[in-house]
CSV table of C-alpha atoms in Angstrom, one decimal:
chain,number,residue,atom,x,y,z
A,20,MET,CA,93.8,125.2,75.5
A,21,ILE,CA,92.1,123.8,78.8
A,22,ALA,CA,88.2,123.8,79.0
A,23,LEU,CA,87.3,124.1,83.2
A,24,PRO,CA,84.1,123.8,84.6
A,25,MET,CA,85.8,125.1,87.6
A,26,CYS,CA,82.9,127.6,88.1
A,27,LEU,CA,79.4,125.8,87.6
A,28,THR,CA,80.7,123.4,90.1
A,29,LEU,CA,81.0,127.0,92.7
A,30,ALA,CA,77.9,127.0,91.9
A,31,PHE,CA,76.7,123.8,92.2
A,32,LEU,CA,78.2,123.2,95.6
A,33,LEU,CA,76.5,127.0,96.8
A,34,GLY,CA,73.1,126.1,96.0
A,35,GLN,CA,74.1,122.8,98.1
A,36,ALA,CA,75.7,124.9,101.2
A,37,GLN,CA,72.1,126.3,101.4
A,38,VAL,CA,70.1,124.2,101.5
A,39,HIS,CA,72.0,121.4,103.4
A,40,ILE,CA,70.0,122.4,107.6
A,41,VAL,CA,73.1,120.8,109.6
A,42,ALA,CA,73.7,119.8,113.2
A,43,ILE,CA,75.2,116.9,115.3
A,44,THR,CA,71.4,117.0,117.4
A,45,PHE,CA,69.9,115.9,114.0
A,46,LYS,CA,69.8,112.0,114.9
A,47,THR,CA,67.0,109.4,115.7
A,48,LEU,CA,69.9,107.6,117.5
A,49,ILE,CA,71.3,108.3,120.1
A,50,PRO,CA,74.7,107.0,121.6
A,51,PRO,CA,75.1,105.3,124.8
A,52,SER,CA,75.8,108.0,126.7
A,53,GLY,CA,72.4,109.2,126.6
A,54,ASP,CA,73.3,112.9,125.3
A,55,LYS,CA,72.8,113.7,121.4
A,56,HIS,CA,75.0,115.7,121.5
A,57,ASP,CA,78.3,113.2,121.1
A,58,TYR,CA,79.6,112.7,117.1
A,59,TYR,CA,78.4,108.4,117.2
A,60,SER,CA,78.7,106.5,113.9
A,61,PHE,CA,79.8,103.2,114.0
A,62,ALA,CA,82.6,100.8,112.8
A,63,SER,CA,82.6,100.4,109.3
A,64,TYR,CA,84.3,96.8,108.7
A,65,TRP,CA,83.0,94.9,111.8
A,66,TRP,CA,80.1,92.4,111.6
A,67,PRO,CA,78.0,90.1,114.0
A,68,ALA,CA,78.8,86.2,114.2
A,69,CYS,CA,76.9,84.5,115.8
A,70,PRO,CA,77.8,81.0,117.1
A,71,ASP,CA,76.6,78.3,114.4
A,72,GLY,CA,73.2,76.8,115.9
A,73,VAL,CA,72.3,79.5,118.1
A,74,LYS,CA,69.0,81.5,118.0
A,75,VAL,CA,69.6,85.0,118.8
A,76,SER,CA,66.3,88.0,118.3
A,77,ASP,CA,69.0,90.0,118.7
A,78,PRO,CA,72.1,90.7,116.9
A,79,LYS,CA,73.9,93.7,117.7
A,80,HIS,CA,73.4,93.3,121.1
A,81,GLU,CA,74.2,89.2,121.6
A,82,CYS,CA,76.6,88.6,119.2
A,83,PRO,CA,81.2,88.7,118.9
A,84,TYR,CA,81.1,91.0,116.4
A,85,VAL,CA,84.2,90.5,114.1
A,86,THR,CA,86.0,92.7,111.6
A,87,LYS,CA,86.1,92.1,107.6
A,88,ASP,CA,88.3,94.4,106.0
A,89,GLY,CA,87.2,96.3,102.8
A,90,LYS,CA,83.5,94.8,102.8
A,91,VAL,CA,81.0,97.3,104.5
A,92,ASN,CA,78.6,96.7,107.6
A,93,PRO,CA,75.5,98.3,105.5
A,94,ASP,CA,74.2,98.9,108.9
A,95,VAL,CA,75.8,102.0,109.2
A,96,SER,CA,74.1,103.8,107.4
A,97,GLU,CA,71.5,104.2,110.3
A,98,LEU,CA,73.5,106.2,112.2
A,99,ASP,CA,73.6,109.7,110.1
A,100,ASP,CA,76.4,111.9,111.7
A,101,HIS,CA,79.9,111.6,109.7
A,102,ARG,CA,77.4,112.4,106.8
A,103,GLN,CA,76.1,115.6,108.3
A,104,LEU,CA,80.3,116.8,109.5
A,105,GLN,CA,80.7,116.2,106.0
A,106,ASN,CA,78.2,118.7,104.7
A,107,MET,CA,79.3,121.1,107.9
A,108,ALA,CA,82.9,120.9,106.6
A,109,LYS,CA,81.9,121.0,103.0
A,110,ASP,CA,79.4,123.4,102.7
A,111,THR,CA,81.3,126.2,105.6
A,112,LEU,CA,84.7,125.3,103.2
A,113,THR,CA,82.6,126.5,100.5
A,114,LEU,CA,80.4,129.6,101.1
A,115,ALA,CA,84.1,131.3,102.9
A,116,LEU,CA,85.4,130.4,100.3
A,117,ALA,CA,82.6,132.0,97.7
A,118,TRP,CA,82.3,135.2,99.9
A,119,GLN,CA,86.3,135.3,99.7
A,120,LEU,CA,86.2,135.2,96.2
A,121,LEU,CA,82.9,137.5,94.9
A,122,ASP,CA,81.9,139.5,98.5
A,123,ILE,CA,78.9,138.3,98.6
A,124,ASP,CA,78.2,138.3,102.5
A,125,ARG,CA,75.2,136.6,102.8
A,126,TYR,CA,78.3,133.6,101.9
A,127,ALA,CA,80.0,134.6,105.3
A,128,GLU,CA,76.7,135.2,107.6
A,129,ARG,CA,75.1,131.5,105.8
A,130,ALA,CA,78.5,130.0,106.5
A,131,SER,CA,79.0,131.7,110.4
A,132,LYS,CA,75.9,130.4,111.5
A,133,ILE,CA,76.6,126.9,110.9
A,134,LEU,CA,79.5,127.0,112.6
A,135,ARG,CA,78.2,128.4,116.0
A,136,ASP,CA,75.3,125.8,115.5
A,137,TRP,CA,77.4,122.7,115.3
A,138,PHE,CA,80.8,123.5,117.2
A,139,ILE,CA,79.0,127.3,119.7
A,140,ASN,CA,74.9,126.6,120.3
A,141,PRO,CA,74.4,124.9,123.4
A,142,ASP,CA,71.4,123.6,122.4
A,143,THR,CA,73.0,121.7,118.8
A,144,ARG,CA,76.7,121.8,119.8
A,145,MET,CA,78.5,118.7,119.3
A,146,ASN,CA,80.3,118.2,122.9
A,147,PRO,CA,84.2,118.4,122.1
A,148,ASN,CA,85.6,113.9,121.5
A,149,GLY,CA,84.6,111.5,119.8
A,150,ARG,CA,84.9,108.2,122.0
A,151,TYR,CA,81.7,106.8,120.3
A,152,ALA,CA,83.3,107.6,116.8
A,153,GLN,CA,82.7,103.7,114.7
A,154,THR,CA,81.5,102.5,117.5
A,155,VAL,CA,81.5,98.6,117.5
A,156,ARG,CA,78.5,97.0,119.2
A,157,GLY,CA,78.1,93.1,120.2
A,158,LYS,CA,77.8,92.8,123.8
A,159,GLY,CA,78.4,94.7,126.8
A,160,GLU,CA,79.3,98.2,126.5
A,161,TRP,CA,79.8,100.0,122.9
A,162,LEU,CA,82.8,102.5,122.7
A,163,GLY,CA,84.4,103.8,119.6
A,164,ARG,CA,87.1,103.0,118.5
A,165,GLY,CA,90.8,104.3,118.2
A,166,PRO,CA,90.7,104.4,114.5
A,167,GLY,CA,86.9,106.2,114.4
A,168,LEU,CA,89.1,109.3,114.9
A,169,ILE,CA,89.6,109.4,111.5
A,170,ASP,CA,85.7,109.9,111.0
A,171,LEU,CA,86.9,113.8,113.0
A,172,ARG,CA,89.1,114.5,110.1
A,173,PHE,CA,86.4,116.5,107.9
A,174,LEU,CA,86.8,119.0,111.1
A,175,LEU,CA,90.2,121.0,109.3
A,176,GLN,CA,88.1,122.0,106.8
A,177,ALA,CA,85.9,124.4,109.1
A,178,ALA,CA,88.5,125.4,111.1
A,179,ASN,CA,90.0,127.0,107.2
A,180,ALA,CA,86.6,127.8,106.6
A,181,ALA,CA,87.2,129.5,109.7
A,182,SER,CA,90.6,131.1,109.7
A,183,ILE,CA,89.0,132.7,106.3
A,184,LEU,CA,86.4,133.7,107.7
A,185,GLN,CA,87.5,135.9,110.3
A,186,GLN,CA,88.3,139.0,107.7
A,187,SER,CA,84.7,139.2,107.6
A,188,GLN,CA,82.1,141.1,110.2
A,189,ALA,CA,79.8,137.8,110.1
A,190,TRP,CA,82.8,135.6,112.4
A,191,THR,CA,83.6,138.2,115.3
A,192,GLU,CA,86.4,137.3,117.6
A,193,GLN,CA,84.1,136.1,120.5
A,194,ASP,CA,82.7,133.2,117.7
A,195,HIS,CA,85.9,132.9,116.8
A,196,ASN,CA,87.4,132.4,120.8
A,197,ALA,CA,84.9,130.1,121.3
A,198,LEU,CA,86.2,127.7,118.6
A,199,VAL,CA,89.3,128.1,118.9
A,200,GLN,CA,88.3,126.9,122.8
A,201,TRP,CA,86.3,123.7,120.9
A,202,PHE,CA,89.1,123.0,119.0
A,203,SER,CA,91.5,122.6,122.3
A,204,ASP,CA,88.9,121.0,124.1
A,205,LEU,CA,89.3,118.2,121.9
A,206,SER,CA,92.6,118.3,120.7
A,207,ALA,CA,93.1,117.9,125.2
A,208,TRP,CA,90.8,115.1,125.0
A,209,TYR,CA,92.9,113.6,121.6
A,210,THR,CA,96.0,113.3,124.0
A,211,THR,CA,93.9,111.5,126.8
A,212,SER,CA,91.4,109.7,126.4
A,213,GLU,CA,91.7,105.5,125.8
A,214,GLN,CA,90.8,105.7,122.1
A,215,GLY,CA,93.4,108.9,121.5
A,216,LYS,CA,96.2,106.1,123.9
A,217,HIS,CA,95.1,103.4,120.7
A,218,VAL,CA,95.4,105.2,118.3
A,219,ILE,CA,99.4,106.3,119.0
A,220,ARG,CA,100.5,103.3,119.1
A,221,MET,CA,99.8,102.6,116.0
A,222,LYS,CA,101.9,102.1,112.0
A,223,ASN,CA,99.6,102.9,109.7
A,224,ASN,CA,97.2,105.4,108.4
A,225,VAL,CA,95.3,106.1,111.4
A,226,LYS,CA,98.8,107.1,113.0
A,227,THR,CA,99.2,109.4,109.9
A,228,TRP,CA,95.2,110.8,110.7
A,229,TYR,CA,95.9,111.7,114.1
A,230,ASP,CA,98.7,113.5,114.0
A,231,ALA,CA,97.8,115.5,110.7
A,232,GLN,CA,94.8,116.1,112.8
A,233,LEU,CA,96.1,116.5,116.4
A,234,ALA,CA,98.8,119.0,114.2
A,235,GLY,CA,96.2,121.2,113.4
A,236,PHE,CA,94.6,121.7,115.5
A,237,TYR,CA,97.3,122.9,117.4
A,238,ALA,CA,98.0,125.0,114.7
A,239,PHE,CA,95.0,126.7,115.0
A,240,THR,CA,94.3,127.4,118.2
A,241,GLY,CA,98.1,129.4,118.4
A,242,LYS,CA,100.1,125.8,119.9
A,243,THR,CA,102.9,126.4,117.2
A,244,THR,CA,105.3,124.2,120.0
A,245,MET,CA,103.6,121.6,120.3
A,246,ALA,CA,102.4,121.5,116.5
A,247,LYS,CA,106.3,121.2,115.9
A,248,ASP,CA,106.2,118.0,118.2
A,249,VAL,CA,103.6,116.2,116.4
A,250,ILE,CA,105.2,117.1,112.9
A,251,GLN,CA,109.3,115.9,114.2
A,252,THR,CA,107.6,112.9,116.2
A,253,TYR,CA,106.1,111.8,112.8
A,254,ILE,CA,108.2,112.3,110.8
A,255,ASP,CA,111.3,110.3,113.5
A,256,VAL,CA,109.0,107.7,114.1
A,257,ASP,CA,106.7,106.7,111.7
A,258,TYR,CA,108.0,108.0,108.3
A,259,SER,CA,110.6,105.8,108.0
A,260,ARG,CA,108.4,102.4,108.2
A,261,GLN,CA,105.6,103.9,106.4
A,262,ILE,CA,107.3,104.7,102.7
A,263,ASP,CA,109.3,102.1,101.8
A,264,LYS,CA,112.6,102.9,99.3
A,265,ASP,CA,110.3,102.6,96.2
A,266,GLY,CA,107.6,104.8,97.1
A,267,GLY,CA,105.2,101.8,98.3
A,268,GLN,CA,103.4,102.1,101.6
A,269,SER,CA,104.3,98.6,102.9
A,270,LEU,CA,101.6,98.9,106.2
A,271,GLU,CA,98.6,99.7,103.2
A,272,LEU,CA,99.5,97.2,100.7
A,273,GLN,CA,98.9,94.7,102.8
A,274,ARG,CA,94.9,96.1,103.0
A,275,THR,CA,91.9,94.7,100.5
A,276,HIS,CA,92.1,97.8,98.5
A,277,GLN,CA,95.8,98.2,98.7
A,278,PHE,CA,95.6,102.1,97.0
A,279,HIS,CA,92.7,103.1,98.3
A,280,PHE,CA,95.0,102.7,101.4
A,281,SER,CA,97.8,104.3,100.0
A,282,ASN,CA,96.2,107.6,98.7
A,283,PHE,CA,94.7,107.9,102.0
A,284,ASN,CA,97.7,107.4,104.1
A,285,LEU,CA,98.8,109.9,101.2
A,286,GLU,CA,96.1,112.3,101.7
A,287,ALA,CA,97.2,112.5,105.7
A,288,LEU,CA,101.0,113.1,105.1
A,289,ILE,CA,99.3,116.0,102.5
A,290,TYR,CA,98.0,117.4,105.1
A,291,LEU,CA,100.8,117.1,108.1
A,292,ALA,CA,103.1,118.7,105.1
A,293,LYS,CA,101.1,121.8,104.8
A,294,VAL,CA,100.3,122.1,108.6
A,295,GLY,CA,104.1,121.8,108.5
A,296,ASP,CA,104.7,124.9,106.5
A,297,GLU,CA,102.8,127.0,108.6
A,298,VAL,CA,105.0,126.4,111.9
A,299,GLY,CA,108.0,125.8,109.6
A,300,ILE,CA,109.0,122.4,109.5
A,301,ASP,CA,109.2,121.4,105.2
A,302,VAL,CA,108.2,118.4,105.2
A,303,TRP,CA,107.7,117.9,101.6
A,304,HIS,CA,111.6,117.6,100.6
A,305,THR,CA,112.1,116.2,104.0
A,306,PRO,CA,113.9,112.1,103.7
A,307,ASN,CA,112.7,108.8,105.9
A,308,GLN,CA,115.7,106.9,106.4
A,309,HIS,CA,114.7,105.4,103.4
A,310,GLY,CA,115.6,108.0,101.1
A,311,ALA,CA,111.8,108.3,100.3
A,312,ASN,CA,109.6,111.3,100.9
A,313,ILE,CA,105.6,112.3,99.4
A,314,LYS,CA,107.6,113.2,96.3
A,315,THR,CA,109.1,109.7,95.7
A,316,ALA,CA,105.3,108.1,96.7
A,317,VAL,CA,103.0,109.7,95.0
A,318,GLU,CA,105.9,107.9,91.6
A,319,PHE,CA,105.3,105.1,93.1
A,320,LEU,CA,101.1,105.3,92.9
A,321,LEU,CA,102.1,106.2,89.9
A,322,SER,CA,104.2,103.8,88.2
A,323,LYS,CA,100.6,101.1,89.1
A,324,LYS,CA,97.9,100.3,87.2
A,325,LEU,CA,95.1,101.7,89.5
A,326,LYS,CA,90.9,101.1,89.1
A,327,THR,CA,89.4,104.5,88.1
A,328,ASN,CA,88.6,105.2,92.4
A,329,ALA,CA,92.2,104.8,93.5
A,330,ARG,CA,93.0,106.4,90.2
A,331,GLU,CA,91.1,109.7,90.6
A,332,GLU,CA,91.9,109.8,94.6
A,333,LEU,CA,95.5,110.0,93.8
A,334,GLN,CA,94.9,112.8,90.7
A,335,ARG,CA,94.6,115.1,93.9
A,336,HIS,CA,97.5,114.2,95.8
A,337,VAL,CA,99.6,114.8,92.2
A,338,ALA,CA,98.1,118.4,91.3
A,339,VAL,CA,99.7,119.9,95.2
A,340,GLY,CA,102.7,117.9,94.7
A,341,GLN,CA,103.2,119.4,90.9
A,342,ALA,CA,102.0,122.2,92.7
A,343,LYS,CA,104.5,122.0,95.5
A,344,TYR,CA,107.9,120.9,93.6
A,345,GLY,CA,107.1,122.3,90.5
A,346,LYS,CA,107.6,119.7,88.1
A,347,ASP,CA,104.7,120.9,86.0
A,348,THR,CA,104.4,124.4,86.0
A,349,PHE,CA,100.8,125.0,85.0
A,350,LEU,CA,99.4,123.4,88.2
A,351,ASN,CA,101.5,126.4,90.2
A,352,GLN,CA,98.5,128.9,90.7
A,353,ALA,CA,96.6,130.4,93.3
A,354,LEU,CA,93.6,127.8,92.8
A,355,MET,CA,92.2,124.3,91.8
A,356,VAL,CA,89.6,122.6,91.7
A,357,ALA,CA,89.1,118.8,92.4
A,358,SER,CA,87.3,116.3,91.4
A,359,LEU,CA,83.5,116.4,93.2
A,360,GLY,CA,82.7,112.7,92.7
A,361,HIS,CA,85.4,111.3,95.4
A,362,THR,CA,84.2,108.4,97.6
A,363,GLN,CA,84.3,110.4,100.5
A,364,GLY,CA,81.9,112.8,99.3
A,365,ALA,CA,81.0,116.1,96.5
A,366,GLY,CA,83.0,119.4,97.5
A,367,ILE,CA,85.2,121.8,96.8
A,368,THR,CA,87.8,119.5,98.5
A,369,GLU,CA,91.0,120.8,96.1
A,370,LEU,CA,91.2,124.8,96.1
A,371,ALA,CA,94.7,125.7,96.9
A,372,ASN,CA,96.4,128.2,97.3
A,373,ASP,CA,99.9,127.4,97.1
A,374,ALA,CA,101.6,130.2,97.3
A,375,THR,CA,100.6,130.9,101.0
A,376,ALA,CA,101.1,127.2,101.9
A,377,PRO,CA,98.1,126.9,103.2
A,378,PRO,CA,98.3,125.9,107.2
A,379,ILE,CA,95.4,123.1,108.2
A,380,ASN,CA,94.0,121.6,105.1
A,381,GLY,CA,96.4,120.2,102.8
A,382,THR,CA,94.3,121.0,99.7
A,383,ASN,CA,92.5,123.7,101.2
A,384,ALA,CA,92.2,128.1,99.9
A,385,TRP,CA,94.0,129.4,102.9
A,386,PRO,CA,92.6,133.1,104.0
A,387,THR,CA,95.2,135.3,101.9
A,388,ALA,CA,94.7,134.0,98.7
A,389,LYS,CA,93.1,137.3,96.6
A,390,ARG,CA,88.9,138.3,96.4
A,391,PRO,CA,88.3,140.2,93.0
A,392,THR,CA,86.0,142.9,93.9
A,393,ASN,CA,82.2,142.2,91.1
A,394,PRO,CA,79.6,143.6,92.2
A,395,ALA,CA,78.2,141.7,88.7
A,396,ALA,CA,79.0,138.4,89.6
A,397,GLU,CA,76.6,138.4,91.9
A,398,GLU,CA,73.5,138.3,89.7
A,399,THR,CA,74.7,136.3,87.1
A,400,LEU,CA,76.0,133.6,90.1
A,401,LEU,CA,72.8,133.3,91.5
A,402,GLN,CA,71.2,133.1,87.9
A,403,GLN,CA,73.9,129.4,87.9
A,404,ILE,CA,72.4,128.6,90.8
A,405,LYS,CA,68.6,128.9,89.7
A,406,THR,CA,69.2,126.7,86.2
A,407,SER,CA,69.5,122.7,87.1
A,408,LYS,CA,69.0,121.7,83.7
A,409,GLN,CA,72.1,123.5,83.0
A,410,LEU,CA,74.1,122.1,86.8
A,411,GLU,CA,72.7,118.9,85.7
A,412,LYS,CA,74.0,119.0,82.2
A,413,HIS,CA,77.1,119.4,83.5
A,414,LYS,CA,77.2,116.8,85.9
A,415,HIS,CA,79.1,113.6,84.0
A,416,LYS,CA,81.4,117.0,84.0
A,417,LEU,CA,81.7,117.6,86.8
A,418,SER,CA,82.3,114.2,88.4
A,419,ASN,CA,85.6,112.9,86.9
A,420,LEU,CA,87.1,116.7,87.0
A,421,PHE,CA,91.0,117.1,87.0
A,422,PRO,CA,92.5,119.2,89.1
A,423,LEU,CA,93.7,122.7,86.6
A,424,SER,CA,95.2,125.7,87.0
A,425,THR,CA,94.1,129.4,87.0
A,426,ALA,CA,95.5,132.6,86.5
A,427,ASP,CA,97.5,133.7,89.2
A,428,THR,CA,95.0,136.1,89.8
A,429,ILE,CA,91.0,136.0,89.1
A,430,SER,CA,89.9,139.2,87.6
A,431,PRO,CA,87.1,140.9,87.4
A,432,ILE,CA,86.5,139.8,84.6
A,433,TRP,CA,87.3,136.6,84.4
A,434,THR,CA,85.3,136.0,87.2
A,435,LEU,CA,82.0,137.3,85.8
A,436,LEU,CA,82.5,135.8,82.2
A,437,CYS,CA,82.7,132.3,84.5
A,438,PHE,CA,80.1,132.3,86.0
A,439,SER,CA,77.8,133.9,82.9
A,440,ILE,CA,78.5,130.5,80.7
A,441,GLY,CA,80.5,127.5,83.2
A,442,ILE,CA,83.0,127.3,81.6
A,443,VAL,CA,86.1,129.8,80.6
A,444,ALA,CA,88.9,128.7,78.2
A,445,PHE,CA,92.3,129.7,79.7
A,446,MET,CA,95.1,130.2,76.5
């Protein structure tokens, strides 16, 4: 018997999604381009290195910056675009999934508005580039870094949400065509920019995330052959140098937070594998030159004594891997809800529909997930959202929620009970 506060989780996130106001233009510090539509963030691990004995009045402009692996410069929080991007992605996916599960149109309408504001509305849209992602400060021109493109990985969740919303009247064909064009422009920038060219030469998780994003963007925009080429090149070139025979990821194990970065690279590889499912390449069961694959990498991490954060990160990969490889049938399900306590921020990051092999995000639901017909669910869901004391009471349970299974379909009775009491016991 498993107690799962899955519905309370969804209610909590829906409450957030309906109060967040997000747009790339809501910034106080403008990037060097002078265009508030450009995404702007500072490189997390870079610090001013002012010469000893030299007095400076403005270290951010007068001193060179150097990297300190794993040590976050606290002043990166001066910029808010990264948090805005995460909220946009989390909220649109949460709302799209809620619409799909409950058939409540205003969730689709809200998600569609957020997507239009972020990608389409001329006054608030993000420019399709990452020129100032993880900008390195110091003397000279301030520019983003190739590794900064990792910041934009959350865009895959927005693409996922848009694909779900194609089934709704709130997201029009004109909207979708505009978004497809936006991602086409971003893909072109990825392959022609200095940042993109830099990442192509890299070998660690940064390169895996680049490939996962680019393949996902190509799949979303209908460029199947190009998506397949990206994935096949990864298999031929990067796969063997990233995962050793025993499943260890030597390039990530060299880092200060070795198991975090191992999980991070594995997450990107899972994204890539799910895009492969969509375009006809089986990354899951394809061994590299050492005979290792995703499963081997998960098993390696499971054999290690991990700290809490790394263990929580690994839990998500275990759930997806077990669902895919079929080792534990209780995880071979239609829907999974993951931890709210992920280091990248709270959110439904792992609603997965394994049977339909969701293509863009390795752990998010795709449009064919089944939706119950339940007119009574709306009122009970709203009541759950309003009951803030009850949400706070269960907050500790949500912070470390392990991905668990539901039934293969969600019945109207299950939904009604779920949103009425917040916790359902499965026999």
